[in-house]
mmCIF file of C-alpha atoms in Angstrom:
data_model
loop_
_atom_site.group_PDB
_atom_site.id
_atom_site.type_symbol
_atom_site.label_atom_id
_atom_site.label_comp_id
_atom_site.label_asym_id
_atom_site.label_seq_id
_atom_site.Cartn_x
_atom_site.Cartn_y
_atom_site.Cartn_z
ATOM 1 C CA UNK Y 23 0.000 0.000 0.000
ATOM 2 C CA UNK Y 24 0.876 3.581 -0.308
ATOM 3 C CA UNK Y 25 1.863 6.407 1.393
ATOM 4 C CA UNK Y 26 -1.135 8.112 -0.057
ATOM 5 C CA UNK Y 27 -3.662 5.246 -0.015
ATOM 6 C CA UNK Y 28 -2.508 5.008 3.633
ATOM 7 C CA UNK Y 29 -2.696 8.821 3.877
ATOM 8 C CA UNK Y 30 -6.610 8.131 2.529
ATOM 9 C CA UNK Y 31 -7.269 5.716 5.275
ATOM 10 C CA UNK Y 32 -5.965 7.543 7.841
ATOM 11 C CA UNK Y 33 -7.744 10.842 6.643
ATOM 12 C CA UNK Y 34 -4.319 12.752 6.759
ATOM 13 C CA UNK Y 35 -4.832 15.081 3.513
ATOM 14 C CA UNK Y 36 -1.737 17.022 4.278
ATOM 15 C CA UNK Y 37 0.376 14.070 3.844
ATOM 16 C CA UNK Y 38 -1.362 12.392 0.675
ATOM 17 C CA UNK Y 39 -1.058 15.682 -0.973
ATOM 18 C CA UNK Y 40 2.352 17.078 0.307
ATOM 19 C CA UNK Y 41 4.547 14.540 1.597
ATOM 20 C CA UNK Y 42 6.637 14.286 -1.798
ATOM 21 C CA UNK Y 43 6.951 18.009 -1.936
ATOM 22 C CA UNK Y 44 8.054 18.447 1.899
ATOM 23 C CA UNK Y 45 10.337 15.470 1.238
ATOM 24 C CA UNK Y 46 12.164 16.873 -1.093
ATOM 25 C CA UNK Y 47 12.658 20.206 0.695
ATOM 26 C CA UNK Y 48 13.272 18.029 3.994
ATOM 27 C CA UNK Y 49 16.369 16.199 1.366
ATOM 28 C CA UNK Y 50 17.693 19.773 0.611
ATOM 29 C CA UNK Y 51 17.898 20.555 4.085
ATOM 30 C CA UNK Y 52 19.224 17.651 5.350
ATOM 31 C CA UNK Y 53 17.007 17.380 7.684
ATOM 32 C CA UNK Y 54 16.523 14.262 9.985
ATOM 33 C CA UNK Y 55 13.752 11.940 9.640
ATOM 34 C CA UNK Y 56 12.354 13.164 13.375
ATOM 35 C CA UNK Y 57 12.630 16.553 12.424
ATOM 36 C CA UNK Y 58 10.852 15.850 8.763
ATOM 37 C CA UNK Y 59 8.060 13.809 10.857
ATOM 38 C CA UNK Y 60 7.751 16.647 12.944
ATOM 39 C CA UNK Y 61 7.476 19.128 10.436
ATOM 40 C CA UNK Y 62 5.014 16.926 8.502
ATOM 41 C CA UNK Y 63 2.657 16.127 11.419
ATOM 42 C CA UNK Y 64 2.619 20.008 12.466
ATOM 43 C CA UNK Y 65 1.404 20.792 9.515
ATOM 44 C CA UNK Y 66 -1.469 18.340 9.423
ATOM 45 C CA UNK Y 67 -2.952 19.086 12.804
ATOM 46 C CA UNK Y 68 -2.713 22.997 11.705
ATOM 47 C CA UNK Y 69 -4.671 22.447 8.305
ATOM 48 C CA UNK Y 70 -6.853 19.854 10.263
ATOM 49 C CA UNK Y 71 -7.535 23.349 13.413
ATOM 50 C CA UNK Y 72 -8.380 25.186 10.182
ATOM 51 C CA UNK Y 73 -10.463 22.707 8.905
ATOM 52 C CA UNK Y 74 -12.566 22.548 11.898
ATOM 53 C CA UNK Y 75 -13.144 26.268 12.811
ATOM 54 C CA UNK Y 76 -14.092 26.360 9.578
ATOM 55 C CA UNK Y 77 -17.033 24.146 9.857
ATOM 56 C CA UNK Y 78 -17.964 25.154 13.309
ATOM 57 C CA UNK Y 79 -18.579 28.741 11.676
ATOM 58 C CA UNK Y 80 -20.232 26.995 8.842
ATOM 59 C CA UNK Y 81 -22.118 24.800 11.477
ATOM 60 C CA UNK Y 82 -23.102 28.221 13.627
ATOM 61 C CA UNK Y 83 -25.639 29.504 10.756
ATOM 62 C CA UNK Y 84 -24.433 32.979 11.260
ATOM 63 C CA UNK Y 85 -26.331 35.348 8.270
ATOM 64 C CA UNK Y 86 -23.049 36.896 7.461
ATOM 65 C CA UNK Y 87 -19.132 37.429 8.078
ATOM 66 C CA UNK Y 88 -17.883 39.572 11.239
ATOM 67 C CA UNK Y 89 -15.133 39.094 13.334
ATOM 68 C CA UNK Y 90 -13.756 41.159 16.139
ATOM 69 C CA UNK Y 91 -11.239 42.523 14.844
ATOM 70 C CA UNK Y 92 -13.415 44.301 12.091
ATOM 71 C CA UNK Y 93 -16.064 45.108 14.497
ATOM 72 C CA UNK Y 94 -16.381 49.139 14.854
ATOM 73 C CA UNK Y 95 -16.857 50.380 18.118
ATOM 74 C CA UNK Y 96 -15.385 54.040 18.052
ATOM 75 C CA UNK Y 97 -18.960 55.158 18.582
ATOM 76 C CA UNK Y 98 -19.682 53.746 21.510
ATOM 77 C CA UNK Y 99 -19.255 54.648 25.073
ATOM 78 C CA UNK Y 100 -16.021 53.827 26.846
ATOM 79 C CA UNK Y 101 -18.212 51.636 29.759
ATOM 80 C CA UNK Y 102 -19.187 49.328 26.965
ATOM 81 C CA UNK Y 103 -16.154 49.126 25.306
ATOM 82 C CA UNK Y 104 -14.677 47.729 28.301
ATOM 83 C CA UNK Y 105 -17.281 45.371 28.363
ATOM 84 C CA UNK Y 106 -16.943 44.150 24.870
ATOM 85 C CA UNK Y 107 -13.201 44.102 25.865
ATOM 86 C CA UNK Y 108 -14.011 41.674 28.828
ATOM 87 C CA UNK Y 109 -16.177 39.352 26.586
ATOM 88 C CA UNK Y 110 -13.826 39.034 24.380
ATOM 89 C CA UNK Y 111 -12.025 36.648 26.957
ATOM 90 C CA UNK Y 112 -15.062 34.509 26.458
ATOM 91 C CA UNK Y 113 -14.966 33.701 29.904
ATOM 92 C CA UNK Y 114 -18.770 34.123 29.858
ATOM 93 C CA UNK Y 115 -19.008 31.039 27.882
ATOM 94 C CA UNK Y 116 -16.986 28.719 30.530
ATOM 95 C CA UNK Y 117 -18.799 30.747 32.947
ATOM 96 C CA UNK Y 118 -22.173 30.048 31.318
ATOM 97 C CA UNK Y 119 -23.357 33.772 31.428
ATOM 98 C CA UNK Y 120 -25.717 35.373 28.968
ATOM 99 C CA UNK Y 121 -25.350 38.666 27.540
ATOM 100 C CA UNK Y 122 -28.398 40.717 26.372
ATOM 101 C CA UNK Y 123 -27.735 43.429 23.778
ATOM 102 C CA UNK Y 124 -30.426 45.790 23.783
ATOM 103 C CA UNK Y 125 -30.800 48.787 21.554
ATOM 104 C CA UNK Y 126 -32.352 50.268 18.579
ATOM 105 C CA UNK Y 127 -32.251 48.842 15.215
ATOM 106 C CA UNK Y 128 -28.598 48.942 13.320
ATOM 107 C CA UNK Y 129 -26.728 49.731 16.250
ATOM 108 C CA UNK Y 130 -24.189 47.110 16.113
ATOM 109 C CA UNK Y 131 -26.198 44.119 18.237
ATOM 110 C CA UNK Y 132 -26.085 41.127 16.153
ATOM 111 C CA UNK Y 133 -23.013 42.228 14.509
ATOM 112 C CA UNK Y 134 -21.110 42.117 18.209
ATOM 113 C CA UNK Y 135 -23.201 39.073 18.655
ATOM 114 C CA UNK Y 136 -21.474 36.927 15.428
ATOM 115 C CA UNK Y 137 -18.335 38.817 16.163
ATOM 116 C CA UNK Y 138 -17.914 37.093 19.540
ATOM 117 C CA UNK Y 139 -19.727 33.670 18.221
ATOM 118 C CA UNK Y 140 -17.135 33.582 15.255
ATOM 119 C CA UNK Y 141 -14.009 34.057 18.176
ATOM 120 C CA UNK Y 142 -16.110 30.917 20.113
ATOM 121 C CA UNK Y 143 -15.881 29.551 17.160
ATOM 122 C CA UNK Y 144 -11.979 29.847 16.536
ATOM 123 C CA UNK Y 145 -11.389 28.658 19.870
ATOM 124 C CA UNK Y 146 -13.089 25.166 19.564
ATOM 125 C CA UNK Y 147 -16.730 26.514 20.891
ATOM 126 C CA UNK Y 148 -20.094 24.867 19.758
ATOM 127 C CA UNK Y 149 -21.943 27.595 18.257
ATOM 128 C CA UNK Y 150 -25.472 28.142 17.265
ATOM 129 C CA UNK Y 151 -27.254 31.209 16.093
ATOM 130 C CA UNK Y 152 -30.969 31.629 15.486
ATOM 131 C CA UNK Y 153 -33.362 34.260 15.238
ATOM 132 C CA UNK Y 154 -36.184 34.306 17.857
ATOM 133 C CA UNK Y 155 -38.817 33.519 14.585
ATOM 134 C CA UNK Y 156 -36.793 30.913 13.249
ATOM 135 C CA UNK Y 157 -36.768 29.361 16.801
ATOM 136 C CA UNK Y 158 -40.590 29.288 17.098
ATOM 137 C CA UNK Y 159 -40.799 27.726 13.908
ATOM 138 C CA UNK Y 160 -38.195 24.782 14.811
ATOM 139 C CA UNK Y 161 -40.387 24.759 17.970
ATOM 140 C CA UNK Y 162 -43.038 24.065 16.703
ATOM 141 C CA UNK Y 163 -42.419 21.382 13.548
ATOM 142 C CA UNK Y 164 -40.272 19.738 16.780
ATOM 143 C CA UNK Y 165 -43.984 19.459 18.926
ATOM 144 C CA UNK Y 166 -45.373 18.598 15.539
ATOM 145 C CA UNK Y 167 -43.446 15.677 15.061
ATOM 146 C CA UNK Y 168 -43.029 14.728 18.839
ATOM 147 C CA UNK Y 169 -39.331 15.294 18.850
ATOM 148 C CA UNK Y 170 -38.938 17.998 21.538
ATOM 149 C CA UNK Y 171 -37.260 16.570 23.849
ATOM 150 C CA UNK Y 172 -34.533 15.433 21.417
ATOM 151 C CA UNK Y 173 -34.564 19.454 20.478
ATOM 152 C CA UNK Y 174 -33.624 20.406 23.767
ATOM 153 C CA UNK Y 175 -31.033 17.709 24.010
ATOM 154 C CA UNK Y 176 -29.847 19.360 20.981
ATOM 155 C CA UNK Y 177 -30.033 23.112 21.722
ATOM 156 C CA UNK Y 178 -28.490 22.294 25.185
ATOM 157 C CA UNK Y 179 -25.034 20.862 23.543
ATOM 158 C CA UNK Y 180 -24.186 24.068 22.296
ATOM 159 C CA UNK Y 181 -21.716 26.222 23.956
ATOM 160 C CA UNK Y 182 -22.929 29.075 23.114
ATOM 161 C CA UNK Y 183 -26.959 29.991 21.888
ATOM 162 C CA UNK Y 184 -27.030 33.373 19.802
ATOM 163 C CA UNK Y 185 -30.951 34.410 19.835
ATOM 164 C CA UNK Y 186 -31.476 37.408 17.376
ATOM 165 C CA UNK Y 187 -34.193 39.771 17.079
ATOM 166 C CA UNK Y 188 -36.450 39.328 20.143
ATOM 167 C CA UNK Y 189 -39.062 42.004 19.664
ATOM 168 C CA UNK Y 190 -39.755 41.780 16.275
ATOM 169 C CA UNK Y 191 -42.647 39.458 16.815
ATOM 170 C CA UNK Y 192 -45.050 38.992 19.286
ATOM 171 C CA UNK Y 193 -46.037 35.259 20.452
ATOM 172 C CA UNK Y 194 -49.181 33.827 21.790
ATOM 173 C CA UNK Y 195 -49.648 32.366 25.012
ATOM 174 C CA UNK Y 196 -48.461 28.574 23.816
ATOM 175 C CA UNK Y 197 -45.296 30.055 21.843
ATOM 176 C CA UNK Y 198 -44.616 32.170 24.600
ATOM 177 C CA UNK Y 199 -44.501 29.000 27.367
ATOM 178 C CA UNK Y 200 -42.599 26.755 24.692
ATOM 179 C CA UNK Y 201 -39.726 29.912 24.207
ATOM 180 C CA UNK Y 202 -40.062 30.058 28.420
ATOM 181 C CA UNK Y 203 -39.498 26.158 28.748
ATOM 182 C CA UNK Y 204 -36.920 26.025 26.143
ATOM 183 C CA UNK Y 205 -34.636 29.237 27.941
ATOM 184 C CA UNK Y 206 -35.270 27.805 31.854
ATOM 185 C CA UNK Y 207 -34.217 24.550 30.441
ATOM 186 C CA UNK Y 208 -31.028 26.420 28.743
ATOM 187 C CA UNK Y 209 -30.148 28.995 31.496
ATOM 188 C CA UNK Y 210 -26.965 28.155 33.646
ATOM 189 C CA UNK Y 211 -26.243 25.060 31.951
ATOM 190 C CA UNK Y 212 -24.727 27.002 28.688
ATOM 191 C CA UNK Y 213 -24.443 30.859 27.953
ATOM 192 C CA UNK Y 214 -26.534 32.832 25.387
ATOM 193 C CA UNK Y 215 -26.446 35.803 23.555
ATOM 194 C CA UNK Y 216 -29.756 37.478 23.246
ATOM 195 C CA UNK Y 217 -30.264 40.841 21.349
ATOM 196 C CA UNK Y 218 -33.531 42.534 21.270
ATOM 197 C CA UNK Y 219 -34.408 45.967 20.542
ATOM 198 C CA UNK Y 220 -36.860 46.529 23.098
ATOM 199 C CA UNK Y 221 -35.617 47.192 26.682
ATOM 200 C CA UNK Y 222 -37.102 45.215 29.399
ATOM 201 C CA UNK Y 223 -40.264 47.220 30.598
ATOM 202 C CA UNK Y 224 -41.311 46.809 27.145
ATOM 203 C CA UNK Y 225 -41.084 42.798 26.916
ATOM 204 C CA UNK Y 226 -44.452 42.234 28.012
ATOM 205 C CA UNK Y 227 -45.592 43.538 24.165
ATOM 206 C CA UNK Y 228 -43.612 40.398 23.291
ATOM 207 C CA UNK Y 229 -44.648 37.687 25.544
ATOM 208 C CA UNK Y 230 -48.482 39.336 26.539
ATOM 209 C CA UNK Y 231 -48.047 37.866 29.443
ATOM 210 C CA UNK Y 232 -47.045 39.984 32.617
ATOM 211 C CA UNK Y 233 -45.942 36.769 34.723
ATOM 212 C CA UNK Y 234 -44.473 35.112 31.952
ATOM 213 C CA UNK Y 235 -42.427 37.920 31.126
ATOM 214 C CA UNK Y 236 -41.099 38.699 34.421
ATOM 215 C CA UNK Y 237 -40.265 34.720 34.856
ATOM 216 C CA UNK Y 238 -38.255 35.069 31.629
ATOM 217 C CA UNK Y 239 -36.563 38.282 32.287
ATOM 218 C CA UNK Y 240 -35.667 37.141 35.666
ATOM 219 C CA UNK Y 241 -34.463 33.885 34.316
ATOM 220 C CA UNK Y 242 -32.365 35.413 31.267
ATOM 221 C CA UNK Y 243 -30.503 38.603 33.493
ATOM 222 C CA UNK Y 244 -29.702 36.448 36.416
ATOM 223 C CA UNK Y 245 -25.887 36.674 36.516
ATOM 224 C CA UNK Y 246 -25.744 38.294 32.857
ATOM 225 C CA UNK Y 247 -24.146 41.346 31.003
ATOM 226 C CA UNK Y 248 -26.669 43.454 29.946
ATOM 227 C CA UNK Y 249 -25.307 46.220 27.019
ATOM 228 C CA UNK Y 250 -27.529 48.958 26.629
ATOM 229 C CA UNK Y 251 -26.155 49.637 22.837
ATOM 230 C CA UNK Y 252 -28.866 52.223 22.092
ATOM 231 C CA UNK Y 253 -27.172 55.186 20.388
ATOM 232 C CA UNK Y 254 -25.938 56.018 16.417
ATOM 233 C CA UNK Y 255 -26.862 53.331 13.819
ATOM 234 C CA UNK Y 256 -23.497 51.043 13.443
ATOM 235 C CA UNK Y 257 -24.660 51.037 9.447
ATOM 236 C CA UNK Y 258 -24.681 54.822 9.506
ATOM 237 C CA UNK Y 259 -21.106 54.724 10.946
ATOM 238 C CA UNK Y 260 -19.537 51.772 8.624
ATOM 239 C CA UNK Y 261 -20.971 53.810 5.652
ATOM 240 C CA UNK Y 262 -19.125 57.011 6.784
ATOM 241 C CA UNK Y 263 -16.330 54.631 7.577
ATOM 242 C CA UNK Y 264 -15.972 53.316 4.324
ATOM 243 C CA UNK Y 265 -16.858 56.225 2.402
ATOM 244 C CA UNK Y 266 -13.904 57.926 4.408
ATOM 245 C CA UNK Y 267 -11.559 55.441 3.609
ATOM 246 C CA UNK Y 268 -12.349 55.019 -0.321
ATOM 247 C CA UNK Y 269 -12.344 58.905 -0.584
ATOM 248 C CA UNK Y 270 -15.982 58.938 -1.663
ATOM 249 C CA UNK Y 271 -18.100 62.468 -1.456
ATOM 250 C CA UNK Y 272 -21.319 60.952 -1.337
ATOM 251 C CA UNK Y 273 -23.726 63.365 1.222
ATOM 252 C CA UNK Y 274 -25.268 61.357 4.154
#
C-alpha cells in the first residue's frame, strides 16, 4: 500500500497531498527523519484546526461574516467598550453567562453578537445562532413531530446559543410558554447571547403575558451582562467609515 492510499485511510490530507513536496525540501535541508516527521505532522494538525473552525462557523448559521477585529466600536461609550473588551475573553461562555444586547435597530447588536460567536468559534466553541422567529418555527415542527425533547437535548449541547431579534414578533400564550421552557431549560447550563431591541419594561408587548415575562426576564438577566447599545446606527457609521476610507463624497 501507499503512502497516499494510507494517507486516505488515515484521513491525513496534508500528507497524501504534500509529503513528496516536503520530502524533497526536507532532502535539501538535510534534515533528519524526526525533524521531517515533525514538520510533517505540524502541519497536518494545523490544516486539520483550520479545517474545523471552519465548519464550526459553517455549522453556527451565522447570516453573514464579522469578526472582532473588524467590528467598529469608536462610537460607543467607553463603559461598553470595556465590556466588549471583557467578553472578548469569552470567559462568559466557561462561565455560562448570557449577555443581552439591547438597543435600537442597526446599532451594532447582532453584529457584536457573530463577532464574539465567530471568536467561540476559533477557539473550539459549539456555536449556534438563530433568530427568535426561526426558533418558534423549529419549535413548533419539533412538537409537531413529537421530537422535543430530542430538540432540547440538541439546543443544550451548544456552547454558546445566539438568539437574534427578540421584539420583532409577538407570540401567543403557547409560543410564549414553549420559548419560556426552552430558555429555563437552557439557562446556567450554557451561555446565550440574546439581542432585542426593546428594553425590558417593554417585553411584556412580546410575551403578553405579565408573569411570563417577568419569569423570563428574571431567568435570562440572572448573573448576565446586559449592554444597553442604544445610540448612532453602526450602518450609519460603517458607511461614513468606508466612504472615508475610499475617498468617496457621497452626502449622508
Amino acid at each position: 500500500m501507499s503512502i497516499k492510499e494510507s494517507a486516505y485511510i488515515l484521513r491525513l490530507p496534508f500528507i497524501r497531498n504534500n509529503y513528496e513536496e516536503c520530502a524533497k525540501e526536507a532532502r535539501l535541508k538535510d534534515m533528519s527523519f524526526e525533524d521531517f516527521l515533525e514538520e510533517l505532522l505540524k502541519n497536518e494538525v494545523e490544516l486539520r484546526t483550520r479545517n474545523s473552525i471552519k465548519t464550526r462557523i459553517r455549522r453556527a448559521k451565522f447570516p453573514y461574516q464579522m469578526i472582532l477585529q473588524d467590528y467598529q466600536r469608536e462610537h460607543l461609550s467607553i463603559e461598553i467598550r470595556q465590556k466588549i473588551h471583557e467578553l472578548e475573553t469569552l470567559e462568559f461562555i466557561d462561565n455560562k453567562q448570557n449577555i443581552i444586547l439591547i438597543g435600537n435597530p442597526g446599532t451594532g447588536k447582532t453584529a457584536l453578537s457573530i463577532a464574539l460567536g465567530t471568536e467561540a468559534c476559533q477557539q473550539g466553541k459549539k456555536v449556534l445562532f438563530v433568530s427568535i422567529p426561526t426558533l418558534l418555527i423549529e419549535l413548533k415542527e419539533a412538537m409537531n413531530q413529537n421530537q422535543i425533547t430530542m430538540y432540547k437535548r440538541k439546543f443544550e449541547s451548544y456552547d454558546l446559543i445566539i438568539l437574534d431579534e427578540l421584539g420583532y414578533c409577538t407570540f401567543d400564550q403557547e409560543r410564549g410558554e414553549i420559548l419560556f421552557n426552552l430558555l429555563s431549560s437552557r439557562n446556567e447550563k450554557g451561555a446565550m447571547i440574546i439581542t432585542s431591541n426593546l428594553t425590558f419594561d417593554r417585553w411584556n408587548e412580546v410575551f403578553k403575558d405579565q408573569v411570563l415575562t417577568g419569569a423570563i426576564i428574571d431567568r435570562l438577566a440572572y448573573m448576565s451582562y446586559l449592554i444597553d447599545m442604544s445610540g448612532d446606527s453602526y450602518r450609519t457609521l460603517a458607511t461614513k467609515n468606508w466612504n472615508t476610507k475610499n475617498g468617496s463624497t457621497t452626502n449622508q
